[in-house]
Coordinates of C-alpha atoms and ligand atoms in Angstrom, one line a residue:
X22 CA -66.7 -26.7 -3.8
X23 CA -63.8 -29.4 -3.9
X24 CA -60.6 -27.9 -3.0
X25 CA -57.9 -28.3 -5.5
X26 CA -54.0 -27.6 -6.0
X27 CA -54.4 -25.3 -9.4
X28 CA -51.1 -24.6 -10.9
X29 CA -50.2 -21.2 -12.2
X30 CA -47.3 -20.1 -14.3
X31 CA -46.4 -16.6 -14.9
X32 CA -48.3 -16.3 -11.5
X33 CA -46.5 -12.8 -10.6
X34 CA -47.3 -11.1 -13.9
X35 CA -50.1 -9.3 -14.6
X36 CA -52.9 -11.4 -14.9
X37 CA -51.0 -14.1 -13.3
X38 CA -51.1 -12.3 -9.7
X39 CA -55.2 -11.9 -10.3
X40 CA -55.8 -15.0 -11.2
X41 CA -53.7 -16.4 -8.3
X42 CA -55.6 -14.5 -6.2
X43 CA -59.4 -15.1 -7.4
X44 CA -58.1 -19.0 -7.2
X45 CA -58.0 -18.2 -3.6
X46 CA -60.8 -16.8 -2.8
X47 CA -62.3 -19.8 -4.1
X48 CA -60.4 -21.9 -1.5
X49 CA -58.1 -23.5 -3.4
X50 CA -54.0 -24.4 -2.7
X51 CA -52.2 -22.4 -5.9
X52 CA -48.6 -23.3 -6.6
X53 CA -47.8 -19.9 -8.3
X54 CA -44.4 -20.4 -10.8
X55 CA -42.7 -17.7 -12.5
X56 CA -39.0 -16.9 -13.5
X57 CA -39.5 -13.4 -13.0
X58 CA -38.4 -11.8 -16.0
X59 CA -41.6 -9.7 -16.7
X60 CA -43.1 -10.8 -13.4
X61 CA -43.4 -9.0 -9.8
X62 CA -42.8 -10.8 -6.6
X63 CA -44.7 -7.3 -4.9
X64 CA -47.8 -8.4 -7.4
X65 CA -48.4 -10.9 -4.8
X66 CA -47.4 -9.4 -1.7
X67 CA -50.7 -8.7 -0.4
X68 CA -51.5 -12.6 -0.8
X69 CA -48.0 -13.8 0.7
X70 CA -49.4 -14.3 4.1
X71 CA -51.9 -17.2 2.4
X72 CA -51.1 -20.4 3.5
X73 CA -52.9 -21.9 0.5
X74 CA -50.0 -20.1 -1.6
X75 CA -47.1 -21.4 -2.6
X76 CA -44.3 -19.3 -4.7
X77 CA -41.8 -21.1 -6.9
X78 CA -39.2 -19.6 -9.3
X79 CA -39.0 -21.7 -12.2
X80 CA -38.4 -22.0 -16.0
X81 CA -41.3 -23.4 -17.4
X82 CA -38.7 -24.6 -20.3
X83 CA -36.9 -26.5 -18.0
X84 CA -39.4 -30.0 -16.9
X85 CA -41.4 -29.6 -13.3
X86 CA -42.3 -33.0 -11.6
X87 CA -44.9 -31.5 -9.2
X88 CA -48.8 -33.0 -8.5
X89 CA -51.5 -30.9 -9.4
X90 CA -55.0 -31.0 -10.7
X91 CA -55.3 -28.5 -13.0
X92 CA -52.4 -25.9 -15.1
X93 CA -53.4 -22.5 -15.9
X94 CA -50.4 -21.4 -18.6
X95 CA -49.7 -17.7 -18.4
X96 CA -46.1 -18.1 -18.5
X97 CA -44.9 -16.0 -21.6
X98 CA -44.1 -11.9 -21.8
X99 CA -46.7 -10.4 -23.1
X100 CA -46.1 -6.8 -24.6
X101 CA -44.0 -6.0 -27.6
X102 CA -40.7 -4.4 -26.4
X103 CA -40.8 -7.4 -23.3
X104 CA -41.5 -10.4 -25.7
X105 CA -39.1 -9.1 -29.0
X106 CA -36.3 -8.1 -25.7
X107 CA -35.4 -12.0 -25.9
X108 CA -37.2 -13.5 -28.7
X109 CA -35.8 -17.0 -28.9
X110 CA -36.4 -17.1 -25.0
X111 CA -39.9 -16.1 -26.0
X112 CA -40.3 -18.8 -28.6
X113 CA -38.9 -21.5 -26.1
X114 CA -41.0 -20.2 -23.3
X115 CA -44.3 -20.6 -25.7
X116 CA -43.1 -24.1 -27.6
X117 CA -40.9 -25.8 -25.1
X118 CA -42.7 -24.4 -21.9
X119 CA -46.2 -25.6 -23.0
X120 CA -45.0 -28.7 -24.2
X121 CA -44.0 -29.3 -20.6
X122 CA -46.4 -28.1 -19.2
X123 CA -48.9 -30.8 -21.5
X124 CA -46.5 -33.7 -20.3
X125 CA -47.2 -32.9 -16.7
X126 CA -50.8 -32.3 -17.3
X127 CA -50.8 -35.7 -18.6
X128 CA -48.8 -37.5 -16.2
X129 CA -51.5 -36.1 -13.5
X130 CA -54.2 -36.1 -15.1
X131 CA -54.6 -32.6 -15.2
X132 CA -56.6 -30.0 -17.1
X133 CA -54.7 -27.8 -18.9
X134 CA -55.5 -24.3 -19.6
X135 CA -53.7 -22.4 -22.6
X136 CA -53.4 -18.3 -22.7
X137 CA -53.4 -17.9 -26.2
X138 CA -54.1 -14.3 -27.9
X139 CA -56.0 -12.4 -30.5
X140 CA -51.8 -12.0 -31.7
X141 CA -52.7 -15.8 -33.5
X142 CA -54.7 -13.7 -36.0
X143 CA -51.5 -11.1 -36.9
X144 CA -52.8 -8.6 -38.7
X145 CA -56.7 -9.9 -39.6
X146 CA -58.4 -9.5 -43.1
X147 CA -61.8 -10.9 -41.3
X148 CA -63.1 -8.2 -38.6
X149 CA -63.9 -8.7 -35.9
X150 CA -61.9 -11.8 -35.7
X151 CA -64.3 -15.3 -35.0
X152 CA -62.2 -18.2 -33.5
X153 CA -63.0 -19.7 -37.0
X154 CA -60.5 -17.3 -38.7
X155 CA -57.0 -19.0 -39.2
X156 CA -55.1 -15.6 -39.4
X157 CA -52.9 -13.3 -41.3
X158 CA -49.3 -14.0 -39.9
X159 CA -45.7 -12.8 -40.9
X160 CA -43.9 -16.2 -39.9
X161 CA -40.2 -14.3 -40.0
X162 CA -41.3 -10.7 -39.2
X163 CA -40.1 -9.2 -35.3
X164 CA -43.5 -10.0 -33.7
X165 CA -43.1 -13.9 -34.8
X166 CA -41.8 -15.2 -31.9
X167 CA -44.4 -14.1 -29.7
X168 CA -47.4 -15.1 -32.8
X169 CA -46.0 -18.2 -34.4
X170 CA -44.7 -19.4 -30.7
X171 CA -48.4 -19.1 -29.5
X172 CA -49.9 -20.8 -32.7
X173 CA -47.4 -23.5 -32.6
X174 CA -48.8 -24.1 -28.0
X175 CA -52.1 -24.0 -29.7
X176 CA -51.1 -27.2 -32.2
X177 CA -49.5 -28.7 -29.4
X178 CA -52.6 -28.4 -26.9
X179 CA -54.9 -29.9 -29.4
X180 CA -52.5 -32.6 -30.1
X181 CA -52.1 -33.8 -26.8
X182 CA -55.9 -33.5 -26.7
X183 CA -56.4 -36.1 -29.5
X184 CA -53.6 -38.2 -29.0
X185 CA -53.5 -38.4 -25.3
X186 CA -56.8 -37.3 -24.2
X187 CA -55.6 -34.5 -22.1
X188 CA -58.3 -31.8 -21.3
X189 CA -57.9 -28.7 -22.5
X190 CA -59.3 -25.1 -22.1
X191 CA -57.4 -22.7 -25.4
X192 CA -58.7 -19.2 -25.1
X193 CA -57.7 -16.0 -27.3
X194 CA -57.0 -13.3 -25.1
X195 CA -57.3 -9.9 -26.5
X196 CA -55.8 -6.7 -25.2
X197 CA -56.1 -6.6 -21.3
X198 CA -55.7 -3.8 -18.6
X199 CA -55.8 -3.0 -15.4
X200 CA -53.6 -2.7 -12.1
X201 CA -50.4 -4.4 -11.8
X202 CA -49.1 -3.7 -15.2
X203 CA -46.0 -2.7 -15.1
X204 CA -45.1 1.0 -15.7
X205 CA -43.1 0.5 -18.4
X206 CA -43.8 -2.4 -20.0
X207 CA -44.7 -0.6 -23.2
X208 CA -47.9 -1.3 -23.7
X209 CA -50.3 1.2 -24.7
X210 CA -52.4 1.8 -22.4
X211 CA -49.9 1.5 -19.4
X212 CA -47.8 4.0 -21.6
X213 CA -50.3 6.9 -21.9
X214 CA -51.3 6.7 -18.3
X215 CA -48.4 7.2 -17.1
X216 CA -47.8 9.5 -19.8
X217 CA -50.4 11.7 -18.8
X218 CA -50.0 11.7 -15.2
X219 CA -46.3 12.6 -15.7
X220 CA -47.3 15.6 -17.9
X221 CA -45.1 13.4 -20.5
X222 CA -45.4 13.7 -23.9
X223 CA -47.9 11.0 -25.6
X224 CA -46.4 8.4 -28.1
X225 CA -48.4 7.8 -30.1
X226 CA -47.2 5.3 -33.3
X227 CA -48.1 5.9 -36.6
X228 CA -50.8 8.5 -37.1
X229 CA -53.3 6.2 -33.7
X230 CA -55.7 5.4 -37.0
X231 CA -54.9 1.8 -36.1
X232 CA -57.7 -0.1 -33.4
X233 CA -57.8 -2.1 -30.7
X234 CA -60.5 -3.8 -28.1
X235 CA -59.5 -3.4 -24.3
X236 CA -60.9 -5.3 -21.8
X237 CA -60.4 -4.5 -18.6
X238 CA -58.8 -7.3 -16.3
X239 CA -61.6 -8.7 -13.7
X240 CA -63.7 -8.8 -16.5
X241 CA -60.9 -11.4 -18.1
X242 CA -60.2 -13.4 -14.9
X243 CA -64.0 -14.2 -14.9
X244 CA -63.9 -15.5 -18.1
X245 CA -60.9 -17.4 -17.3
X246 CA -62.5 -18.7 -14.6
X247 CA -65.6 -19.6 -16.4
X248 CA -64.0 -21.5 -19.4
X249 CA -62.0 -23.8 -16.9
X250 CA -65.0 -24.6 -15.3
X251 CA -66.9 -26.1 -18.5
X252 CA -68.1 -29.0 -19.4
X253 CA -64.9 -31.4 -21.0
X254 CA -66.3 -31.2 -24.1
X255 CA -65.7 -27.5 -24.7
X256 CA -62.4 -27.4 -25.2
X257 CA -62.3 -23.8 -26.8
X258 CA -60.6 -22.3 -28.8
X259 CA -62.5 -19.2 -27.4
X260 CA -62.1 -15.3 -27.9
X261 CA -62.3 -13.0 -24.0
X262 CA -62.2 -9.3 -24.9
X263 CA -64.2 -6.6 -24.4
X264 CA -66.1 -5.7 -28.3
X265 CA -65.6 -2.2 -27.5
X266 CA -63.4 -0.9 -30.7
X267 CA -61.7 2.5 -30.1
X268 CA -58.4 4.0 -32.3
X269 CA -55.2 4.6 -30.5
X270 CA -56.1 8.1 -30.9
X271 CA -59.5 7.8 -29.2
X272 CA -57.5 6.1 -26.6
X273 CA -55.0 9.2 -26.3
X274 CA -57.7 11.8 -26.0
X275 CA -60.0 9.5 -23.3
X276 CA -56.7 9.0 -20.7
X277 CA -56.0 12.5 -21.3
X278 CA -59.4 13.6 -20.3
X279 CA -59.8 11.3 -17.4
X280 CA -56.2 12.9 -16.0
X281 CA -56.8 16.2 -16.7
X282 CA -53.5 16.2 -18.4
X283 CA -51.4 18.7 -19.9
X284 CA -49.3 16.1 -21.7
X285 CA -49.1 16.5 -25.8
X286 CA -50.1 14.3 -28.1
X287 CA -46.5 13.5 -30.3
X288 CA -45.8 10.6 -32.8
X289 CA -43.4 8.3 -33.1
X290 CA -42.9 5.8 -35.9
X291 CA -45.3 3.0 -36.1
X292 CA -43.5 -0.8 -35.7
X293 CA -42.8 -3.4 -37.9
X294 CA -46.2 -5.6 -38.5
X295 CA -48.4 -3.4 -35.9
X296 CA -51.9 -5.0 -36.5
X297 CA -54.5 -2.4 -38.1
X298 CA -57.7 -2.8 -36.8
X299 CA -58.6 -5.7 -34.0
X300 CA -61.8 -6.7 -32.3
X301 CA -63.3 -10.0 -30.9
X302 CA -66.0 -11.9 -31.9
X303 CA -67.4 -13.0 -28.5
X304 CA -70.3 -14.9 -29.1
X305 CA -68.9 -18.0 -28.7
X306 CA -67.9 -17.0 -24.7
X307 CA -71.3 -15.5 -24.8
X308 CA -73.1 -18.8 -25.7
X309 CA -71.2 -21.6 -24.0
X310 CA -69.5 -19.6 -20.7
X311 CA -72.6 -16.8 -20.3
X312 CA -69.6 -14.7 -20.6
X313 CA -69.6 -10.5 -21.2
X314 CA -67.3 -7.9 -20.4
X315 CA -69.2 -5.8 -17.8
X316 CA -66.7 -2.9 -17.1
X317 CA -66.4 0.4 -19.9
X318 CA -63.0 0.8 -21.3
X319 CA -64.0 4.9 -19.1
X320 CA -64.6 2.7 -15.9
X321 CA -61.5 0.7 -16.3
X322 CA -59.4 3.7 -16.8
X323 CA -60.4 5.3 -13.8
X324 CA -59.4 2.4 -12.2
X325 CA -56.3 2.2 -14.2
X326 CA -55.1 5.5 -13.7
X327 CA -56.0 5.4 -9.8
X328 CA -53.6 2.6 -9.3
X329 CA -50.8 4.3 -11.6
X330 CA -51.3 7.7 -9.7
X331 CA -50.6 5.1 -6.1
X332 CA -47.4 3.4 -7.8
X333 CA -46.1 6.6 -9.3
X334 CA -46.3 8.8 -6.1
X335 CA -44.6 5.9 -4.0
X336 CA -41.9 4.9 -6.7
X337 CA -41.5 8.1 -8.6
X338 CA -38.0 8.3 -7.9
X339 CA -37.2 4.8 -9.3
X340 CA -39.3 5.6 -12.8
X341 CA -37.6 4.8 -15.5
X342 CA -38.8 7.4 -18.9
X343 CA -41.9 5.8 -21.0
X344 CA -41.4 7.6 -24.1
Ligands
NAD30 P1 -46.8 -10.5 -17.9 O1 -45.6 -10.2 -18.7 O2 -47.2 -9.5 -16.9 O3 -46.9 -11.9 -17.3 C1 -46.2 -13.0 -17.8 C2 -45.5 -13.8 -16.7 O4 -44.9 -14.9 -17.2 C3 -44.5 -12.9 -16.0 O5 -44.7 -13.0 -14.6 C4 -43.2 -13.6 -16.4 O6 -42.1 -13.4 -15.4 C5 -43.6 -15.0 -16.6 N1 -42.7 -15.8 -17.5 C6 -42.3 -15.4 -18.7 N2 -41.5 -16.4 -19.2 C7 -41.5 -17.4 -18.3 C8 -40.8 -18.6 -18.3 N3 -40.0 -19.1 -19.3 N4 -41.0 -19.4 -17.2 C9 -41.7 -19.0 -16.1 N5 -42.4 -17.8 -16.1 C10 -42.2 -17.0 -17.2 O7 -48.0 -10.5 -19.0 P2 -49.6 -10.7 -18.9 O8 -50.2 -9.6 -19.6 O9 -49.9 -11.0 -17.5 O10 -49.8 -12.0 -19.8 C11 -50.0 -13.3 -19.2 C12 -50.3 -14.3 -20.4 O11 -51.5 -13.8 -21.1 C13 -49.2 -14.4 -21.4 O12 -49.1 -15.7 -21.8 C14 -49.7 -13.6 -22.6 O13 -49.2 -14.0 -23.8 C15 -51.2 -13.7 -22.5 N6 -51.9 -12.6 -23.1 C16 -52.0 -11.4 -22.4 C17 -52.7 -10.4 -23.0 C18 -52.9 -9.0 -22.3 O14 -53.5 -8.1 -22.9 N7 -52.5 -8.8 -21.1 C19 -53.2 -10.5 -24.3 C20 -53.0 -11.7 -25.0 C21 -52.4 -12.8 -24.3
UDP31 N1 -48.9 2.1 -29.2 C1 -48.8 3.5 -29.3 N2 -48.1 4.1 -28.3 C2 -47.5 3.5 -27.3 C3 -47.6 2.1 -27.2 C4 -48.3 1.4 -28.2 O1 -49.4 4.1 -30.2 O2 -46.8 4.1 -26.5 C5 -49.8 1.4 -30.2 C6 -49.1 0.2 -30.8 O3 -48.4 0.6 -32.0 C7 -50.4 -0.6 -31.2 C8 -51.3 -0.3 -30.1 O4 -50.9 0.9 -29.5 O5 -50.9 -0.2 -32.4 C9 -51.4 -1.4 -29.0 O6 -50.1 -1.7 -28.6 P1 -49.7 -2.7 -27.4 O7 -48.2 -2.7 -27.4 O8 -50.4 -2.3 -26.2 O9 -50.3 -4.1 -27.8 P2 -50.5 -4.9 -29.2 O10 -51.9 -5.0 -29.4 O11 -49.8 -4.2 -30.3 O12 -49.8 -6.2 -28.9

């Protein structure tokens, strides 16, 4: 293996910190830049001792003259409440960020890797959603600035691919899990775990009729790792998630089970635009990366829930409410 500096941004978020970490297992130097405001420095404490590592606080709007070989860009917030918090910092952070981030990749030569998401296809009327499938999105609706920002990256990646040549990896991520989400980032699945091992009550919006496909996160990170590694020519756009469909409700009753919980199930309103039914089409990962989620969504809760139960028992004073 040739060792090479691999820069990540959004590094201390959620996948970001995994990433940064399976990119040093490899043996390569990562140059890890985040400005924090969804990200953990303590996601990467355990790798803080690397000498390989190298932590930066940065805006990813604000231009970065730095030498790399390749860009993974994770930089954005990713759940609801975090991304609609700030949206016109989230719509700079997806158009000005990546537009950056392509100039550098082409000043170096770099490959440029773009985490887009299954939010590009809003609320589908194709299911499950193929990467051929151009979408079903409210330009002007609360969730816009975190869709249309992401659509507009994934213009922007393809036309720095035509015009300038730059090489580029787009893929679709769709919902992820796993430890090191934050406890109350409002996402659904950190929500109910922690939920349930509160003895909370469970929120669940709308009547939980309404799907989703969770993928559990080292199954993600090897797809990640997969698509940068392939041939130029594949340039994606490609789907990662795990086909396994279940309701919100399904979800409910599964974390309860797995906790043994005596939380209730309770319903709150269901938001603005909240997709109906989602689920990817991975064929295309399957036939160019080899690529398949291995871990069940029952496997990846255990997991889930095991890391929760750690962070809650050390932290619980400094919890803030979930519901
Ligand atoms: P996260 O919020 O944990 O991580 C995002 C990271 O980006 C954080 O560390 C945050 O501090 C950093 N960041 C945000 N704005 C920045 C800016 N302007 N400059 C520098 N750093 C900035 O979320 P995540 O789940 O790890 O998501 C990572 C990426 O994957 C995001 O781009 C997200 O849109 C995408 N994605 C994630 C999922 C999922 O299910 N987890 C699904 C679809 C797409
Ligand atoms: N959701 C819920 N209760 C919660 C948090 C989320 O019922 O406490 C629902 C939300 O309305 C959506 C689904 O769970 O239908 C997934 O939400 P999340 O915010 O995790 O991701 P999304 O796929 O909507 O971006």
């Amino acid at each position: 293996m040739t060792r090479r500096r691999v820069l990540v941004t959004g590094g201390a978020g959620f996948l970001g910190s995994h990433l940064c970490e399976n990119l040093l297992d490899q043996g390569h130097e990562v140059l890890c830049l985040d400005n924090f405001v969804t990200g953990r420095l303590s996601n990467l404490d355990h790798l803080r001792g690397n000498p390989r590592l190298e932590i930066v606080r940065h805006d990813v709007c604000v231009p970065l003259d730095v030498q790399v070989d390749e860009i993974f860009n994770l930089a954005c917030p990713a759940s609801p409440p975090d991304y609609q918090a700030d949206p016109i910092q989230t719509m700079k952070t997806s158009v000005l960020g990546t537009l950056n981030l392509l100039e550098l990749a082409r000043a170096c030569n770099a490959k440029i890797f773009q985490a887009s998401t299954s939010e590009i296809y809003g609320d589908p009327h194709v299911h499950p959603q193929p990467e051929s499938y151009w979408g079903n999105v409210n330009p002007i609706g609360p969730r816009s600035c975190y869709d249309e920002g992401k659509r507009c990256a994934e213009t922007m990646l393809f036309d720095f691919h035509r015009q300038h040549n730059v090489e580029i990896k787009l893929v679709r991520i769709f919902n992820t899990y796993g430890p090191r989400m934050r406890p109350d980032d409002g996402r659904v699945v950190s929500n109910f775990v922690v939920q349930a091992l509160k003895g909370d009550d469970i929120t669940i919006y709308g009547q939980g009729s309404q799907t989703r496909s969770f993928c559990f996160v080292d199954d993600l990170i090897d797809g990640f790792l997969r698509l940068m590694a392939s041939p130029p020519s594949f340039t994606g756009p490609v789907n990662l998630g795990n086909p396994g469909e279940f309701t919100i409700r399904e979800l409910a009753e599964q974390v309860i089970a797995l906790t043994g919980s005596r939380s209730r199930i309770v319903h709150r309103p269901l938001p603005v635009d909240d997709p109906r039914q989602r689920r990817p089409d991975i064929s295309l990962a399957s036939r160019e990366l080899g690529w398949q989620p291995k871990i069940p969504l029952s496997e990846g809760l255990k997991q889930t829930i095991a890391y929760f139960d750690r962070l809650l028992a050390t932290e619980s004073h400094e919890l803030p409410e979930t519901a």
